[in-house]
Every structure is written in structure tokens, then in C-alpha cells.
Amino acid sequence: MDYYHQPIIRQYFSQDSHFLQKMLRKSCFTIRNQLVEQFKCLEQQSESRIQLLQDLQEFFRRKAEIELEYSRSLEKLAERFSSKIRSSREHQQFKKDQHLLSSVNCWYLVLNQTRRESRDHATLSDIYTNNVIVRLAQISEDIIRLFKKSKDIGIQMHEELVKVTNELYTVMKTYHMYHTESISAESKLKDAEKQEEKQFSKSGDLNVNLLRHDDRQPRRGFVRKIEKMKEKRQAKYSENKLKCTKARNDYLLNLTATNAVVAKYYIHDVSDMIDCCDLGYHASLARTLRTYLSAEYNLETSRHEGLDIIENAVDNLDSRSDKHKIMDMHNQVFCPPMRFEYLPHMGDEVCQVSAQQPVQTELLTRYHQLQSRLATLKIENEEVRKTLDATMQTLQDMLTVEDFDMSDAFHHSRSTESIKSVASEFYMSKLNVAKRRANQQETEMFYFSKFKEYLNGSNLIIKLQAKHDLLKQTLGEGERAECGTTRPPTLPPKPQKMRKPRPRSVYNHKLFNGNMESFIKVPLVVHSFDDMDFLSCKSLINMH
Amino acid sequence: MDYYHQPIIRQYFSQDSHFLQKMLRKSCFTIRNQLVEQFKCLEQQSESRIQLLQDLQEFFRRKAEIELEYSRSLEKLAERFSSKIRSSREHQQFKKDQHLLSSVNCWYLVLNQTRRESRDHATLSDIYTNNVIVRLAQISEDIIRLFKKSKDIGIQMHEELVKVTNELYTVMKTYHMYHTESISAESKLKDAEKQEEKQFSKSGDLNVNLLRHDDRQPRRGFVRKIEKMKEKRQAKYSENKLKCTKARNDYLLNLTATNAVVAKYYIHDVSDMIDCCDLGYHASLARTLRTYLSAEYNLETSRHEGLDIIENAVDNLDSRSDKHKIMDMHNQVFCPPMRFEYLPHMGDEVCQVSAQQPVQTELLTRYHQLQSRLATLKIENEEVRKTLDATMQTLQDMLTVEDFDMSDAFHHSRSTESIKSVASEFYMSKLNVAKRRANQQETEMFYFSKFKEYLNGSNLIIKLQAKHDLLKQTLGEGERAECGTTRPPTLPPKPQKMRKPRPRSVYNHKLFNGNMESFIKVPLVVHSFDDMDFLSCKSLINMH
């Protein structure tokens, strides 16, 4: 078809029928070829889609298997440890006593999370198999059905194009025929006109004479004959010319109609036919992929919720609370014994320190010695305590270093996919780990040596302080007694009555009233065991 | 130790040495038993922790294996389809032409996501093995080491307790001894006093006489002897009493000191010892679990990012854009051919419809017939189009129903773990699916039948409209010609010059200028092919 734009065409522009009809046939043939190719293209497109859908189905079928395997492995893993826990003695105890340690709680939640992941991946597998794959198969069916229907419509469109181009060919041929006849009639007319002209030039001014000498019959007859022929040819020419005009008009009208239909086909109909093939394909594929995405997003949400539960448990890892739970669980072992009572001998009615003369002076001396000794010891031990606290802080800093961020391990950049965890490598490199642990253990050893020192000091202080306080109280009383009355301290107050044991219900709460902290936080001075009577000791209760 | 609170105790309250010492020994024994039990309890606690850590290690070792298996399966799955794609002809074409269809893009992204998940689960496995498990092993080591060190300190504490209770026992025994002696001295003194008193009552008012008759020596000697004995016994009593007082004071001071040390031990030291055992356990376990959580959260974030990429691609699933890409890819097949040109026959210089008499009347009649026919056809076809649009809307509603929410399948309630996807069951139940599909296909069939009807109508309209428009133009010219000049239309304008072909660069853009939409959206009227000249047809370019 390239001849259209070549300057050389112009010489062929007005050509004989044979050449022009060949040109039109060639144009029509090109279009028909395109139509065939268009069908092939659409068919190929449908086949590609069916192939894609088959691949997707195969992909999800296999992924469903993988998810199910993964789910089963996780389930087995969780069950292995869960059954171990169920059968263990401790678990029974925990369950019974509701004394679940925070660390054990974390472990149970890790197992719960594993079970949750297992269930979620099984659900994912189920959705792939019973939903995603089914949808994909349906889309394949739809494509096949719609391609058939669209092809029907395409065939109809093509038949229309063939029809109009055939019509165009026909009307063009008619135009050619009438135009040929018209040309022929025109040339015949021209011949006649030439003959007539020749006749006129032969007889010179004969015509002038003719008016005067109209007796020259033979010449007049010849002229009339020529005129008649010319008239006849004129009529024939006009008739052919009219036919040719009508045929050309028809050709031109058909030409414009054909061009309109062809244009419509290429601009609208081909596009509409493809739309018919596509009908719902993208929407259905989108819904299928959204099903997949919804499943994946929901799995992720579920996973996140589970991780949040674990994170919360890790936030609540609490050594103090665990310590109290352990002591509470073993309250018979950790319950303070009753204090040693003064046991008077054989009717001895004195139950207090005597600070009367002659021992008073000696006790006073002892009291003052204790006082100054205690002051020195306390200062010394306070120094040890400060070192201890600082060491503990150092240890705590080592123990709580935030070395657990794994985000670098999961960065995906297309160019550096193989880059491994930086943080992990830094924190977990053998050299660093060894260094950090050596440092930690050194600090730990120092802490323990200082702790022993502090313990010795504070034990001594507690004993001396107890004696000091008792002496202070006694001497104070003695002084008061000296001032008021001369009654000797040998007349003792009546021995204290023992309290009746309280009803059980009062003791029926936790060791240290469930709050040892308040106890531990009180300054390190002697509590008379009387002050501790509100402690509930199950051991005691059990004995009563 | 229950005797403390029994009312019955009171009768034993002041008892002989043997009984009291037995009581104290019993108290001490009870405490020592507790201390042993406390060690056992801490040891058991450490063992539980080591067991827990072993379980965790074993768990993460196995989970690392599972993650690695999962990762490998996903990798294999992705690779299987990726290699298929790499080797496929279409892929090459897509890559070269950058004509990736939106549906194919989704598929590639699903594969990318699979690879991403594969890498992330491999990373997870790696973190479990080379970080989490290493940390857990270190915590185990720490527990063993710290338990040993804490036990050392505990032994020191226990020795202190044993020491003070032994001291208490010793001072109590001393008190008992001196008190016994004191009682004995007191009774002897009382004997002497009784004797003296007897002497006084025997000798009545003798004492009065004594002042007068101091010659009665033997009686005076006896009295003096008694007095001397009494004095001696008094001295002995005082001495023993002082000794007893001192011993009692010592006993009482030691008692308070012992109680203070015991109280300190139970309230502070036991707790401190447990703290020593615990040192860093919770912090290290928390860091380990946070490493696990960080890895899991980051895996999840990465997964989410990947899913977002797919979701974005699904949002961009676009049938129109895909259609244009396909047509662009096969532009030789879909490029509109050049319009059929008027091919004048053998020097025919007329290239327009002739609307002069005698054909004028006939053409006018034909024009009016076309006009009224077109009006009727357009109304009819507009009705068909409305039905078509409504049917398409119904189809679209069916095709875009939001049936892909899978969240119900992932709800975890502890009581109803086995409950399955409700949405999935509803949408994907065989009966529902069959119903929906039958309904859809029925609508689809109706749509296609209407579409054919519409196509026939619009093809007819387009042809008639083209003829109508050409006639209108011609008749308009003819009328103008009649008014102005009598020159017949048989004297045609010069045949149109053919345009020179444009330079290549102008054509060097996409089919339909990359925007077929604007073309398709224009109303369904005839475009002269001249209007379409700006279309770049690579097919044409290639021919030049």
C-alpha cells in the first residue's frame, strides 16, 4: 500500500480498470489479512491468560501444600513441648497454685504463638485450595467462553467489512464500465463534430449560398446526415455521461460509507471485541488476588496480635514477682520461724535485762562501747554498700544493653539482597560475645566479693544494734526508775501473757501479705518478731 | 514449735533446764532444716530454669529447621515459575518492549513476594540458630555459675545463723546454771532466816533481857553463829544472784541479737540470696525473647511491605491499559489501514459527487429518505444501547462484588478455635458459587445478544450517516453553485494533490498517540480518515 504516498503514483493516478481494480483488491486483501491476524492475536492473548491462570493455580496448589507442611511442623513442634509440660509435675503445681512464673509464662505464650501460627497457616492453605484456586479455574472457564462469544461477534464484524468492500468493488467496476462507455461515446461524438467541421471548411462560404441556392440537394443531404449522426452521438454521449455520473456518485457514496465502516471497526469495534474478551477478567483476577491478600494480611494481623501478647509478657518479666511466687509456693521453707522467746528458768520471774546497780555501770560502759563501735561499723559498711550499688548498676547496664534489634537483617534492597544482619553480626560476633561475657563475669565476681563483705558487716551491725537498742531501752527505764522510785528492778513485771492464736481466716493470705517489697524496703534495723505477727505463715496455720 | 501458742504451755513456762534446752535445740533444728530446704528449693529452681532454657533451645533449634525447610520450599516454588518465565518467549518480548501487562505484573510480584518470604524465613532461621540459641545457652551457663556463687553466700549466711543460735544455747545454759545456784543459795538463805526466826520466837523477850543480862554467853554465841551463817548465805545468795542477773542479761541480749539476725536472714538475706541466683536471668531472657520478637516483627513488616506492593499492583489492574499495550505490541495488526481513496478512471477529472440536474432531484429525494431513516435507526439503536449499558452495569456489579474478605477465617477465640471461615464458606459454598455463576452467564448471554443487535444497528447507521453527510455537503455546494454561477459541476475542481509523507520522527510515537481512550470516547460518528492522519502507524513507517 506504500504507493499512496510516492510521488511516482501520480502518473498512475488515472489508470485503466484492470490496474485500479487490482489496487482495490490488494487493499481489501490487506485488511482481511489484518482481520485474521487480529483473531490470532486475541486467541494468543486468551491462551496466555489461561496459561497464566494455570500457573497461578499450580502455584497456589503447591503453596497450599507448603503452608500445610509448615503448619503441621509447627503444630507438631508445639505439641511436643505442650505434652511435656502437661505431664510435668511443676505444671500441675503451677496450675493448682496459680503461681505461673513470668519466665514460664513467656515460654507458654511462645508455644501458644506457635500453635496460632500453625492454625493460621493451615487456614491459609485452606483458603488457597478451596477459594483462590477455585476462583482461578472459574476465570479460565470464563476466558474460554468469552473468547468464543467474542469471536462470534468478531466474525460478524468481519463479514460486514467484507460485505462493504465487495460492494465498493462492484460499484467501482460499474463506474469504470460507464466511464469507459462515456469516453467511447465522447470520442465518437468528437469524431462526428470533426467530420462536421471538415464539411464546413470544404464548402467554404457554401453555406451562405445555400440560403440562396437551396436547390443543391445532394450537399444538403450529406450535411443533414452528419448532423443527425452528431445528434445521435450527442444523445448517446449524454446518456452515457449521466450513467457514468450516477455510477461515480454511487462509487463515491459507497467509498465514504466503506471508509466510515472501516474506521469505525478499527477505532471502536476492534476495541469493543477485545473488551468482550476481557469482560470481567481483570475484576475477577483482582478479586482472586484480593482474597489471597486478605488471607495473607489477616494471617499477619493474627501473627502480630500473638507477638504483642508475647511482647507484653516479656515486658512483664519480673524477677521480684517471680521470687515472691517461689517463696509463696514454698512458704513452709521461707516462712520466718517464730522468734526465740525468753524462756525463764524454774520460776524465774525476771524477764527483762536488769540495769540496777551493781550491773548498771558495767551495762552503761558496754552501751557506750556498742554505740561507738556501731557508728564506725555503719560508716564502713555504708562505703561497701555504695561500691556494691555502683557495681550492680554496671552489671544492670551490661544485662540490659539493647542488642536485640534485628531490623537490619530484614532490609530488602534489590541490589544487596545477600547483605546479612549487621546488628546481629556486631552483637553476636564470637569475639564481641567473649569480650562482653568476660567483662560481665569479672564485674560479677567483684560484686559477689563485695556482697560477702557487706553481709558480714551488716550481720555484725544487726547483732550489735539489737543489743544496743535493748540496753538503751533498759538503761532508759532504769534511769526513769532511779528518778521515781527505789523499787529494785528485781521486782519484775509479771511475765507477758501469750497471745491467743488468731482465727485461721486472718492468716489465710499470702506470705508477707503478698508484698515482701514493703518489708525489704524498710531500713535494715531489727524488727521485733512481735511486729511480724501479722505475717501469715501457712506452715504455722497447718500446725495448728 | 506449736507449743508456743497453746494455753497448756503456761504450766511449763518456767521449767527445768533440761526441758528448756531441749526446746531451744528443737527451734534451732527447725531453722536448720528450713535452711537445707531453702537450698534445695533454690537448686530446684535453677534446675527448672536450665530445663526451661534447654526446652527453649530445643524449640528454637527445631523451629529454625522448620523455617529453613519452609524457606527452601518457597524458594523452590518461586524458582520453578521464575525459570519458566525467563525461558518463555513472551517474557523476552515483555522485557524488550516494556509492555508488561498489569495481570502479568501481579503474577511476577506474587513470585517476588514468595522469594521475599523465602529469604525472610531463612533469615529468621539464621537468627534463631546464631543468636537466640547462643543467648539461651549463655543464660544456662550464667544460671549454673550464679547458683554456685549464691550457694557460697548462702552457706556463709547459714553459718552465721548456726553460730548465733549456738551462742544463744551457751548463754542460756550459763543462765540456767547460775539461776540454779541462785535458787539454791536463796533456799539456803531462807533456811538460815527460818532458823534465826525460830531462835527469836524460842527466846521470847529474851532479847530485851539480853541487854540487861549480857552474861548469858552460850545463847548469845548460838545466835551470833546463826547470824554469821545467815550473813554468809546472804553474801552467797547476792553473789549468785548477781551472777544470775549477768547471765540472764547476757541471755536476754543474745536472745534479741539472735532474733535480729534470724529476722534479717528471713526478711532480707534469703531474698538477697535469691536475687544473687536471679542476677540478670530475667534481663537476659527478656533480651533473648526480644531478639526473637524483633526478628518476627521485622519478618512481618517485610511481609507487609511485599503485600502492599502486590496490593498496589492489584489496584492498578487495568483492562484498558492492558488492551492498549496489546494493541501497541501488535500495532501492525491493529493499525487502521489507509482509507480507500477515490481512484478516478482513465483521466476522469471529476472527483466529487455530481449534484447537478438531472441527478439533483434524485439525490435530494435520496438525502431526505436517508435523513428520516437515520432518525428512526438512531432512536432504535439508542434504546438498544441503554439496555446494553444497564446490562453491563449489572455484570460489573456481579464482577466486582466484594467477596474477598478473609478476616473471619483468622479470628482466634480460645473457646472456638475450630470455627472456620464464615465468609469463605458463604461465598465459596458450592451452591452459592453455582447460583452466582449461572446468574452471571445468563446476564452475559443477554449482553452479547444485545451487543450484536447494537453492532448491526450502528454499522448501518454509520454507513447511512456517511452517505447522508456526503450528500448534504454536495447538495449544499450544488445549491450554492445554482445561486452564484451556472457553471456546471461537470467542470470539476482539480484533483486533490496527494500530501507528501511526513518525516519519520512524527510517526515515531505510539499507536493512537498512546491514548486510544480519547478516540473511543468521541461520539459514534464517521471520522474522515484525513482526521486520523496524526495516528502513527508503525506498519506504515516500516514500509516507507
Short mmCIF file of C-alpha atoms in Angstrom, two decimals, chain A residues 203-469:
data_model
loop_
_atom_site.label_atom_id
_atom_site.label_comp_id
_atom_site.label_asym_id
_atom_site.label_seq_id
_atom_site.Cartn_x
_atom_site.Cartn_y
_atom_site.Cartn_z
CA SER A 203 -17.68 24.07 -48.62
CA GLY A 204 -16.18 27.43 -47.68
CA ASP A 205 -18.85 30.05 -47.83
CA LEU A 206 -21.16 27.47 -49.44
CA ASN A 207 -23.46 27.88 -46.59
CA VAL A 208 -24.10 31.49 -47.46
CA ASN A 209 -25.05 30.33 -50.97
CA LEU A 210 -27.04 27.54 -49.56
CA LEU A 211 -29.59 30.04 -48.37
CA ARG A 212 -29.80 31.37 -51.81
CA HIS A 213 -29.36 28.17 -53.78
CA ASP A 214 -31.31 25.67 -51.73
CA ASP A 215 -31.63 23.57 -54.88
CA ARG A 216 -28.21 21.97 -54.23
CA GLN A 217 -29.88 19.00 -52.59
CA PRO A 218 -27.11 16.34 -52.54
CA ARG A 219 -24.78 18.51 -50.46
CA ARG A 220 -27.57 19.48 -48.04
CA GLY A 221 -28.45 15.76 -47.59
CA PHE A 222 -24.90 14.91 -46.61
CA VAL A 223 -24.70 17.74 -44.09
CA ARG A 224 -28.02 16.71 -42.55
CA LYS A 225 -26.72 13.16 -42.31
CA ILE A 226 -23.66 14.32 -40.47
CA GLU A 227 -25.79 16.48 -38.17
CA LYS A 228 -28.11 13.61 -37.46
CA MET A 229 -25.18 11.38 -36.61
CA LYS A 230 -23.77 14.10 -34.37
CA GLU A 231 -27.12 14.49 -32.62
CA LYS A 232 -27.36 10.77 -32.17
CA ARG A 233 -23.83 10.66 -30.77
CA GLN A 234 -24.54 13.66 -28.61
CA ALA A 235 -27.57 11.83 -27.18
CA LYS A 236 -25.55 8.68 -26.68
CA TYR A 237 -22.77 10.67 -25.02
CA SER A 238 -25.22 12.45 -22.69
CA GLU A 239 -26.87 9.19 -21.78
CA ASN A 240 -23.52 7.54 -21.04
CA LYS A 241 -22.31 10.56 -19.20
CA LEU A 242 -25.40 10.52 -16.96
CA LYS A 243 -24.92 6.81 -16.33
CA CYS A 244 -21.28 7.46 -15.56
CA THR A 245 -22.14 10.34 -13.23
CA LYS A 246 -24.64 8.17 -11.36
CA ALA A 247 -22.11 5.34 -11.17
CA ARG A 248 -19.39 7.72 -9.96
CA ASN A 249 -21.80 9.15 -7.38
CA ASP A 250 -22.61 5.65 -6.23
CA TYR A 251 -18.93 4.82 -6.10
CA LEU A 252 -18.15 7.96 -4.12
CA LEU A 253 -21.05 7.39 -1.71
CA ASN A 254 -20.04 3.78 -1.22
CA LEU A 255 -16.44 4.86 -0.80
CA THR A 256 -17.31 7.20 2.05
CA ALA A 257 -19.59 4.58 3.64
CA THR A 258 -16.86 1.95 3.38
CA ASN A 259 -14.28 4.26 4.88
CA ALA A 260 -16.69 5.07 7.70
CA VAL A 261 -17.33 1.40 8.45
CA VAL A 262 -13.62 0.55 8.28
CA ALA A 263 -12.76 3.48 10.52
CA LYS A 264 -15.46 2.50 12.98
CA TYR A 265 -14.19 -1.03 13.01
CA TYR A 266 -10.60 -0.04 13.72
CA ILE A 267 -11.38 2.67 16.20
CA HIS A 268 -14.35 1.22 18.05
CA ASP A 269 -15.23 -2.31 17.06
CA VAL A 270 -11.85 -3.97 17.46
CA SER A 271 -11.60 -2.35 20.88
CA ASP A 272 -15.13 -3.48 21.75
CA MET A 273 -14.33 -7.01 20.64
CA ILE A 274 -11.24 -7.06 22.91
CA ASP A 275 -13.44 -5.68 25.71
CA CYS A 276 -15.81 -8.59 25.18
CA CYS A 277 -12.89 -11.00 25.52
CA ASP A 278 -11.72 -9.17 28.66
CA LEU A 279 -15.16 -8.97 30.21
CA GLY A 280 -14.61 -9.39 33.96
CA TYR A 281 -11.11 -10.81 33.61
CA HIS A 282 -9.35 -8.04 35.47
CA ALA A 283 -12.13 -7.70 38.03
CA SER A 284 -12.20 -11.44 38.74
CA LEU A 285 -8.44 -11.69 38.87
CA ALA A 286 -8.36 -8.69 41.20
CA ARG A 287 -10.94 -10.33 43.49
CA THR A 288 -8.94 -13.55 43.50
CA LEU A 289 -5.73 -11.74 44.33
CA ARG A 290 -7.55 -9.69 46.96
CA THR A 291 -8.73 -12.94 48.51
CA TYR A 292 -5.11 -14.06 48.63
CA LEU A 293 -4.05 -10.68 50.03
CA SER A 294 -6.85 -10.63 52.57
CA ALA A 295 -5.80 -14.07 53.79
CA GLU A 296 -2.16 -13.01 53.98
CA TYR A 297 -2.91 -9.70 55.68
CA ASN A 298 -5.16 -11.40 58.20
CA LEU A 299 -2.56 -14.06 58.90
CA GLU A 300 -0.16 -11.23 59.52
CA THR A 301 -2.58 -9.40 61.82
CA SER A 302 -3.15 -12.58 63.78
CA ARG A 303 0.60 -13.17 63.99
CA HIS A 304 1.07 -9.60 65.15
CA GLU A 305 -1.56 -9.96 67.84
CA GLY A 306 0.15 -13.11 69.08
CA LEU A 307 3.54 -11.42 69.11
CA ASP A 308 2.05 -8.49 71.02
CA ILE A 309 0.85 -10.92 73.68
CA ILE A 310 4.37 -12.32 73.98
CA GLU A 311 5.89 -8.85 73.99
CA ASN A 312 3.55 -7.89 76.79
CA ALA A 313 4.65 -10.97 78.72
CA VAL A 314 8.31 -10.06 78.09
CA ASP A 315 7.62 -6.55 79.35
CA ASN A 316 6.18 -8.18 82.44
CA LEU A 317 9.18 -10.44 83.05
CA ASP A 318 9.70 -9.61 86.71
CA SER A 319 12.32 -11.19 88.92
CA ARG A 320 10.79 -9.76 92.10
CA SER A 321 7.33 -11.06 91.43
CA ASP A 322 8.80 -14.45 90.45
CA LYS A 323 10.85 -14.52 93.66
CA HIS A 324 7.75 -13.87 95.72
CA LYS A 325 5.84 -16.51 93.83
CA ILE A 326 8.57 -19.05 94.52
CA MET A 327 8.71 -18.12 98.19
CA ASP A 328 4.95 -18.17 98.37
CA MET A 329 4.86 -21.57 96.71
CA HIS A 330 7.38 -22.88 99.26
CA ASN A 331 6.08 -20.87 102.15
CA GLN A 332 6.90 -23.56 104.72
CA VAL A 333 10.53 -23.23 103.70
CA PHE A 334 10.72 -19.47 103.58
CA CYS A 335 8.33 -18.51 106.35
CA PRO A 336 10.30 -16.87 109.19
CA PRO A 337 10.24 -19.04 112.31
CA MET A 338 8.71 -17.68 115.50
CA ARG A 339 11.18 -15.57 117.32
CA PHE A 340 13.14 -17.13 120.12
CA GLU A 341 11.19 -16.31 123.25
CA TYR A 342 12.77 -15.68 126.61
CA LEU A 343 12.42 -18.93 128.47
CA PRO A 344 12.54 -18.17 132.23
CA HIS A 345 14.19 -20.86 134.29
CA MET A 346 12.49 -22.63 137.19
CA GLY A 347 10.11 -19.92 138.27
CA ASP A 348 12.41 -17.06 137.46
CA GLU A 349 10.00 -14.17 137.26
CA VAL A 350 12.52 -11.68 135.84
CA CYS A 351 12.10 -11.36 132.08
CA GLN A 352 13.95 -8.15 131.39
CA VAL A 353 17.53 -7.04 131.44
CA SER A 354 18.43 -5.84 134.93
CA ALA A 355 20.11 -2.49 134.89
CA GLN A 356 20.19 -1.81 138.59
CA GLN A 357 23.41 -1.48 140.45
CA PRO A 358 25.79 -3.24 140.58
CA VAL A 359 25.48 -4.11 136.86
CA GLN A 360 24.29 -0.67 135.77
CA THR A 361 27.76 0.84 135.40
CA GLU A 362 29.02 -2.11 133.51
CA LEU A 363 25.99 -2.03 131.19
CA LEU A 364 26.41 1.70 130.65
CA THR A 365 30.05 1.19 129.68
CA ARG A 366 29.00 -1.61 127.37
CA TYR A 367 26.26 0.54 125.90
CA HIS A 368 28.68 3.34 125.08
CA GLN A 369 31.20 0.93 123.61
CA LEU A 370 28.45 -0.54 121.43
CA GLN A 371 27.39 2.92 120.35
CA SER A 372 30.81 3.99 119.14
CA ARG A 373 31.53 0.58 117.57
CA LEU A 374 28.23 0.74 115.68
CA ALA A 375 28.93 4.24 114.39
CA THR A 376 32.27 3.08 112.93
CA LEU A 377 30.84 -0.13 111.51
CA LYS A 378 27.94 1.68 109.87
CA ILE A 379 30.21 4.15 108.15
CA GLU A 380 32.43 1.34 106.90
CA ASN A 381 29.53 -0.76 105.72
CA GLU A 382 27.86 2.18 104.01
CA GLU A 383 31.02 2.55 101.93
CA VAL A 384 30.85 -1.10 100.99
CA ARG A 385 27.17 -0.67 100.12
CA LYS A 386 27.92 2.25 97.81
CA THR A 387 30.52 0.21 95.93
CA LEU A 388 28.02 -2.64 95.79
CA ASP A 389 25.30 -0.41 94.35
CA ALA A 390 27.64 1.05 91.74
CA THR A 391 28.78 -2.44 90.73
CA MET A 392 25.17 -3.59 90.49
CA GLN A 393 24.39 -0.61 88.28
CA THR A 394 27.28 -1.52 86.00
CA LEU A 395 26.04 -5.09 85.86
CA GLN A 396 22.49 -3.95 85.17
CA ASP A 397 23.74 -1.78 82.32
CA MET A 398 25.52 -4.79 80.85
CA LEU A 399 22.49 -7.01 81.36
CA THR A 400 20.00 -4.65 79.78
CA VAL A 401 22.02 -3.48 76.76
CA GLU A 402 19.60 -3.17 73.84
CA ASP A 403 21.26 -5.60 71.49
CA PHE A 404 18.13 -7.25 70.14
CA ASP A 405 17.11 -5.12 67.16
CA MET A 406 17.03 -7.41 64.14
CA SER A 407 15.61 -4.95 61.63
CA ASP A 408 18.81 -4.74 59.60
CA ALA A 409 18.54 -8.43 58.83
CA PHE A 410 15.26 -7.89 57.01
CA HIS A 411 16.11 -4.97 54.77
CA HIS A 412 15.38 -5.81 51.18
CA SER A 413 17.13 -3.82 48.58
CA ARG A 414 17.14 -5.35 45.18
CA SER A 415 20.84 -4.76 44.68
CA THR A 416 22.06 -6.08 48.03
CA GLU A 417 19.82 -8.99 48.75
CA SER A 418 22.60 -11.03 50.22
CA ILE A 419 23.59 -8.49 52.89
CA LYS A 420 23.23 -10.07 56.29
CA SER A 421 22.25 -8.73 59.66
CA VAL A 422 24.65 -6.02 60.74
CA ALA A 423 23.37 -5.72 64.29
CA SER A 424 23.33 -9.44 64.71
CA GLU A 425 26.85 -9.72 63.40
CA PHE A 426 28.06 -6.92 65.62
CA TYR A 427 26.45 -8.16 68.80
CA MET A 428 26.79 -11.83 68.18
CA SER A 429 30.29 -11.98 66.71
CA LYS A 430 32.28 -14.54 68.68
CA LEU A 431 34.94 -12.03 69.68
CA ASN A 432 32.45 -9.45 70.94
CA VAL A 433 30.41 -12.02 72.79
CA ALA A 434 33.51 -13.39 74.50
CA LYS A 435 34.69 -9.90 75.46
CA ARG A 436 31.33 -8.90 76.80
CA ARG A 437 30.91 -12.08 78.78
CA ALA A 438 34.43 -11.90 80.27
CA ASN A 439 33.79 -8.31 81.31
CA GLN A 440 30.44 -9.25 82.78
CA GLN A 441 31.81 -12.16 84.78
CA GLU A 442 34.65 -10.07 86.14
CA THR A 443 32.17 -7.46 87.36
CA GLU A 444 30.03 -10.25 88.75
CA MET A 445 32.94 -11.67 90.75
CA PHE A 446 33.74 -8.27 92.19
CA TYR A 447 30.08 -7.84 93.07
CA PHE A 448 29.96 -11.14 94.93
CA SER A 449 33.13 -10.43 96.93
CA LYS A 450 31.75 -7.03 97.92
CA PHE A 451 28.41 -8.59 98.74
CA LYS A 452 30.02 -11.05 101.15
CA GLU A 453 31.87 -8.21 102.80
CA TYR A 454 28.67 -6.23 103.14
CA LEU A 455 26.81 -9.24 104.50
CA ASN A 456 29.43 -9.79 107.23
CA GLY A 457 29.32 -6.15 108.14
CA SER A 458 25.58 -5.94 108.27
CA ASN A 459 25.26 -9.14 110.30
CA LEU A 460 27.60 -7.73 112.90
CA ILE A 461 25.77 -4.41 112.87
CA ILE A 462 22.39 -6.07 113.26
CA LYS A 463 23.54 -8.02 116.31
CA LEU A 464 25.23 -5.09 117.99
CA GLN A 465 22.35 -2.79 117.12
CA ALA A 466 19.87 -5.22 118.71
CA LYS A 467 21.93 -5.36 121.89
CA HIS A 468 22.47 -1.61 121.83
CA ASP A 469 18.76 -0.94 121.44
#
